[in-house]
Amino acid sequence: LGGSCQSPYVTGGFTYQQCRKDVSVDLVAGEAIGTAGGPGEGALDLGAIDADSTLTFVDPGRMTGAGGVHATCPLSYFVPDVRDSLLARVAVNGIHPTVPPVCGSVAQDVANTAQGRWFFDATAHEDHHLALVHANWDPTIGEFSIGTMLPGTTPTVLMFAAAQTGRVNRDFDLVTADGNIYCYQPTNLIAHVFVQLTAATQVKIELVNGTLACGDSTVWSFSGAAATFSR
């Protein structure tokens, strides 16, 4: 009683409905407050919002959900012994992060580079948009987090080993509006991706299926299948 539900929405090909209810329950230290897991749900979503902590984004006005600019790691607020024991349990596909922050990084925007969040239009849900970031378990792995607006693919995540030099697999935070096209060779898809920062707040991207190798950079060019994102 007293709760409320938002209208259903579609993201990632699935329909969801979010319902909320504020409660006030007295607890004592060490008391269990619930359980997670089981045949229908294999995870527990745990989040935190800290009004005294503000994340940096190129366009903070776009950060309207999941804690917005005040999202933070909930594990950081436990007493040290409990915090450390919980962080030791953090893993992605069995891989435990070792490079701080172990809890992951919500804000990866780097102004005037290709790294961070990019938006196709003014819609609020993430389906239309794009993120050029690093894997939350290994910052040496670059990731394209792709929604529904890039021709040639369904929503997916493409990974690559980030390079510090050259124009193949160049780490996103080193790609600037220098007039060059950069090429990426995903480790989990037979394709390559062209990326160009055409302005400080505009990126052009194209997925080319069927060929992993980037080939000769003197002939790299975009076709009509490229999409442009802004921030």
CSV table of C-alpha atoms in Angstrom, one decimal:
chain,number,residue,atom,x,y,z
A,1,LEU,CA,0.0,0.0,0.0
A,2,GLY,CA,1.1,3.5,-0.7
A,3,GLY,CA,3.6,2.6,-3.5
A,4,SER,CA,3.5,3.6,-7.1
A,5,CYS,CA,4.5,2.1,-10.4
A,6,GLN,CA,5.8,3.9,-13.5
A,7,SER,CA,4.5,3.1,-17.0
A,8,PRO,CA,6.1,0.0,-18.6
A,9,TYR,CA,9.1,0.7,-20.9
A,10,VAL,CA,11.1,-1.3,-23.3
A,11,THR,CA,14.9,-1.5,-23.1
A,12,GLY,CA,17.3,-4.0,-24.5
A,13,GLY,CA,14.4,-5.8,-26.2
A,14,PHE,CA,12.6,-6.5,-22.9
A,15,THR,CA,9.7,-4.8,-21.2
A,16,TYR,CA,10.1,-3.6,-17.7
A,17,GLN,CA,8.0,-1.8,-15.1
A,18,GLN,CA,9.5,-0.1,-12.1
A,19,CYS,CA,7.6,0.1,-8.8
A,20,ARG,CA,8.7,2.0,-5.7
A,21,LYS,CA,7.6,2.1,-2.1
A,22,ASP,CA,9.3,4.1,0.7
A,23,VAL,CA,9.5,2.2,4.0
A,24,SER,CA,10.8,2.9,7.5
A,25,VAL,CA,11.9,-0.3,9.3
A,26,ASP,CA,13.9,-0.4,12.6
A,27,LEU,CA,16.8,-2.8,12.4
A,28,VAL,CA,19.6,-3.9,14.7
A,29,ALA,CA,23.2,-4.4,13.6
A,30,GLY,CA,23.7,-7.8,11.9
A,31,GLU,CA,20.0,-8.4,11.3
A,32,ALA,CA,19.2,-9.9,7.9
A,33,ILE,CA,17.0,-7.6,5.8
A,34,GLY,CA,16.2,-10.0,2.9
A,35,THR,CA,17.5,-12.6,0.5
A,36,ALA,CA,18.5,-12.6,-3.1
A,37,GLY,CA,19.0,-15.2,-5.8
A,38,GLY,CA,17.0,-18.3,-6.7
A,39,PRO,CA,15.5,-19.8,-9.9
A,40,GLY,CA,14.0,-16.5,-11.2
A,41,GLU,CA,16.6,-14.0,-10.2
A,42,GLY,CA,20.4,-14.5,-10.1
A,43,ALA,CA,21.5,-11.1,-8.7
A,44,LEU,CA,20.7,-8.3,-6.3
A,45,ASP,CA,20.7,-4.7,-7.5
A,46,LEU,CA,22.2,-2.6,-4.8
A,47,GLY,CA,22.7,1.1,-5.3
A,48,ALA,CA,23.5,4.3,-3.4
A,49,ILE,CA,23.0,8.0,-3.8
A,50,ASP,CA,25.2,10.5,-2.0
A,51,ALA,CA,24.1,14.1,-2.2
A,52,ASP,CA,27.5,15.2,-1.0
A,53,SER,CA,29.3,13.5,-3.8
A,54,THR,CA,29.0,14.7,-7.4
A,55,LEU,CA,30.2,12.9,-10.5
A,56,THR,CA,31.6,14.8,-13.5
A,57,PHE,CA,29.9,14.4,-16.9
A,58,VAL,CA,30.3,16.4,-20.0
A,59,ASP,CA,26.5,17.1,-20.0
A,60,PRO,CA,25.3,16.5,-16.4
A,61,GLY,CA,21.8,17.5,-17.5
A,62,ARG,CA,21.4,14.1,-19.3
A,63,MET,CA,22.0,12.2,-16.0
A,64,THR,CA,18.4,11.8,-14.9
A,65,GLY,CA,18.3,8.1,-13.8
A,66,ALA,CA,20.1,5.6,-11.6
A,67,GLY,CA,21.2,8.2,-9.1
A,68,GLY,CA,22.2,10.8,-11.7
A,69,VAL,CA,25.3,12.8,-10.8
A,70,HIS,CA,25.1,11.6,-7.2
A,71,ALA,CA,25.4,7.8,-7.9
A,72,THR,CA,28.1,6.1,-5.9
A,73,CYS,CA,29.3,2.6,-4.8
A,74,PRO,CA,27.1,1.3,-2.0
A,75,LEU,CA,29.8,-1.0,-0.7
A,76,SER,CA,32.0,2.0,0.2
A,77,TYR,CA,29.6,3.0,3.0
A,78,PHE,CA,30.1,-0.2,5.1
A,79,VAL,CA,32.5,-0.3,7.9
A,80,PRO,CA,36.0,-1.2,6.6
A,81,ASP,CA,36.1,-4.9,7.5
A,82,VAL,CA,32.6,-5.5,5.9
A,83,ARG,CA,33.4,-3.2,3.0
A,84,ASP,CA,36.6,-5.2,2.2
A,85,SER,CA,34.9,-8.5,2.5
A,86,LEU,CA,32.1,-7.4,0.1
A,87,LEU,CA,34.5,-5.9,-2.4
A,88,ALA,CA,36.4,-9.3,-2.4
A,89,ARG,CA,33.1,-10.8,-3.7
A,90,VAL,CA,32.8,-8.5,-6.7
A,91,ALA,CA,33.3,-10.4,-9.9
A,92,VAL,CA,32.2,-10.3,-13.6
A,93,ASN,CA,32.0,-13.7,-15.2
A,94,GLY,CA,34.2,-15.1,-12.5
A,95,ILE,CA,36.8,-12.3,-13.0
A,96,HIS,CA,37.6,-10.3,-9.9
A,97,PRO,CA,38.8,-6.7,-10.6
A,98,THR,CA,42.1,-5.8,-9.1
A,99,VAL,CA,42.6,-2.3,-10.4
A,100,PRO,CA,40.8,0.4,-8.3
A,101,PRO,CA,38.0,1.3,-8.2
A,102,VAL,CA,37.1,-2.3,-7.7
A,103,CYS,CA,33.4,-1.3,-7.5
A,104,GLY,CA,33.6,0.1,-11.0
A,105,SER,CA,33.3,3.6,-12.4
A,106,VAL,CA,30.0,5.2,-13.3
A,107,ALA,CA,31.4,8.4,-14.8
A,108,GLN,CA,33.9,7.8,-17.5
A,109,ASP,CA,33.4,10.9,-19.6
A,110,VAL,CA,36.6,12.6,-20.7
A,111,ALA,CA,35.9,16.0,-22.3
A,112,ASN,CA,37.2,16.7,-25.8
A,113,THR,CA,37.8,13.0,-26.4
A,114,ALA,CA,35.8,10.0,-27.6
A,115,GLN,CA,35.6,8.5,-24.1
A,116,GLY,CA,32.3,8.4,-22.3
A,117,ARG,CA,28.5,8.7,-22.9
A,118,TRP,CA,27.1,9.7,-26.3
A,119,PHE,CA,23.5,10.4,-27.2
A,120,PHE,CA,21.6,9.9,-30.4
A,121,ASP,CA,18.6,12.0,-29.5
A,122,ALA,CA,16.8,13.5,-26.6
A,123,THR,CA,15.2,10.3,-25.3
A,124,ALA,CA,15.8,9.5,-21.7
A,125,HIS,CA,16.1,5.7,-21.8
A,126,GLU,CA,19.5,4.3,-22.8
A,127,ASP,CA,18.3,2.2,-25.9
A,128,HIS,CA,19.1,4.9,-28.5
A,129,HIS,CA,22.5,5.8,-27.1
A,130,LEU,CA,26.1,4.8,-27.0
A,131,ALA,CA,29.0,4.5,-24.5
A,132,LEU,CA,32.7,4.4,-25.4
A,133,VAL,CA,34.2,3.2,-22.1
A,134,HIS,CA,36.3,0.6,-20.3
A,135,ALA,CA,35.3,-2.7,-18.9
A,136,ASN,CA,34.3,-2.5,-15.2
A,137,TRP,CA,36.5,-5.4,-14.3
A,138,ASP,CA,39.6,-4.4,-16.4
A,139,PRO,CA,40.4,-0.8,-17.4
A,140,THR,CA,42.8,-2.0,-20.1
A,141,ILE,CA,39.8,-3.4,-22.1
A,142,GLY,CA,37.8,-0.9,-24.2
A,143,GLU,CA,34.1,-1.4,-24.7
A,144,PHE,CA,31.5,-0.2,-27.2
A,145,SER,CA,28.2,-0.3,-25.4
A,146,ILE,CA,25.8,0.0,-28.3
A,147,GLY,CA,22.1,0.5,-28.3
A,148,THR,CA,19.6,0.4,-31.1
A,149,MET,CA,20.6,3.2,-33.4
A,150,LEU,CA,23.9,1.9,-34.9
A,151,PRO,CA,23.1,0.2,-38.3
A,152,GLY,CA,24.3,-3.3,-38.7
A,153,THR,CA,23.9,-4.6,-35.2
A,154,THR,CA,21.4,-5.2,-32.4
A,155,PRO,CA,22.2,-3.9,-28.9
A,156,THR,CA,25.5,-5.4,-27.8
A,157,VAL,CA,28.9,-4.8,-26.2
A,158,LEU,CA,32.0,-5.0,-28.3
A,159,MET,CA,35.4,-5.4,-26.5
A,160,PHE,CA,39.0,-4.7,-27.6
A,161,ALA,CA,42.4,-4.5,-26.1
A,162,ALA,CA,43.0,-0.7,-25.8
A,163,ALA,CA,46.2,0.6,-27.4
A,164,GLN,CA,48.1,3.8,-26.3
A,165,THR,CA,49.5,4.6,-29.8
A,166,GLY,CA,48.5,4.3,-33.4
A,167,ARG,CA,45.1,4.5,-35.0
A,168,VAL,CA,44.0,0.8,-34.4
A,169,ASN,CA,42.3,0.1,-31.1
A,170,ARG,CA,43.4,3.5,-29.8
A,171,ASP,CA,42.1,4.1,-26.2
A,172,PHE,CA,39.0,6.3,-26.3
A,173,ASP,CA,40.5,9.0,-24.1
A,174,LEU,CA,43.3,9.5,-26.6
A,175,VAL,CA,41.0,10.0,-29.6
A,176,THR,CA,40.5,13.7,-30.2
A,177,ALA,CA,39.0,15.9,-33.0
A,178,ASP,CA,42.2,15.7,-35.0
A,179,GLY,CA,40.6,14.9,-38.4
A,180,ASN,CA,41.6,11.2,-38.2
A,181,ILE,CA,39.4,8.1,-38.5
A,182,TYR,CA,40.3,5.4,-35.9
A,183,CYS,CA,39.6,1.7,-36.4
A,184,TYR,CA,38.7,-1.0,-33.8
A,185,GLN,CA,38.9,-4.8,-34.0
A,186,PRO,CA,36.5,-6.3,-31.5
A,187,THR,CA,37.6,-9.6,-29.9
A,188,ASN,CA,34.0,-10.9,-29.8
A,189,LEU,CA,32.7,-10.1,-33.3
A,190,ILE,CA,33.9,-10.6,-36.8
A,191,ALA,CA,33.7,-6.9,-37.7
A,192,HIS,CA,35.6,-3.7,-37.4
A,193,VAL,CA,34.4,-0.3,-36.2
A,194,PHE,CA,35.3,3.2,-37.5
A,195,VAL,CA,35.3,6.1,-35.1
A,196,GLN,CA,35.9,9.8,-35.7
A,197,LEU,CA,35.5,12.6,-33.3
A,198,THR,CA,34.2,15.2,-35.7
A,199,ALA,CA,33.9,17.9,-33.0
A,200,ALA,CA,34.5,18.1,-29.3
A,201,THR,CA,30.9,17.0,-28.7
A,202,GLN,CA,30.2,14.9,-31.7
A,203,VAL,CA,31.3,11.4,-32.7
A,204,LYS,CA,30.8,9.5,-35.9
A,205,ILE,CA,30.7,5.7,-35.8
A,206,GLU,CA,30.2,2.9,-38.3
A,207,LEU,CA,30.2,-0.9,-37.8
A,208,VAL,CA,31.5,-2.9,-40.8
A,209,ASN,CA,30.5,-6.6,-40.5
A,210,GLY,CA,32.4,-9.6,-41.9
A,211,THR,CA,36.0,-8.3,-41.7
A,212,LEU,CA,38.0,-8.2,-38.5
A,213,ALA,CA,41.2,-6.6,-39.8
A,214,CYS,CA,41.2,-2.8,-40.2
A,215,GLY,CA,43.5,-3.0,-43.2
A,216,ASP,CA,45.2,0.0,-44.8
A,217,SER,CA,44.4,3.3,-43.0
A,218,THR,CA,44.9,5.3,-46.2
A,219,VAL,CA,41.6,3.9,-47.5
A,220,TRP,CA,39.5,4.1,-44.4
A,221,SER,CA,36.2,6.0,-45.0
A,222,PHE,CA,32.7,6.1,-43.8
A,223,SER,CA,29.7,4.9,-45.9
A,224,GLY,CA,26.0,5.7,-45.6
A,225,ALA,CA,25.8,3.3,-42.6
A,226,ALA,CA,27.5,5.6,-40.2
A,227,ALA,CA,25.7,7.2,-37.3
A,228,THR,CA,26.4,10.4,-35.4
A,229,PHE,CA,26.1,10.9,-31.7
A,230,SER,CA,26.4,14.0,-29.6
A,231,ARG,CA,26.8,15.2,-26.0
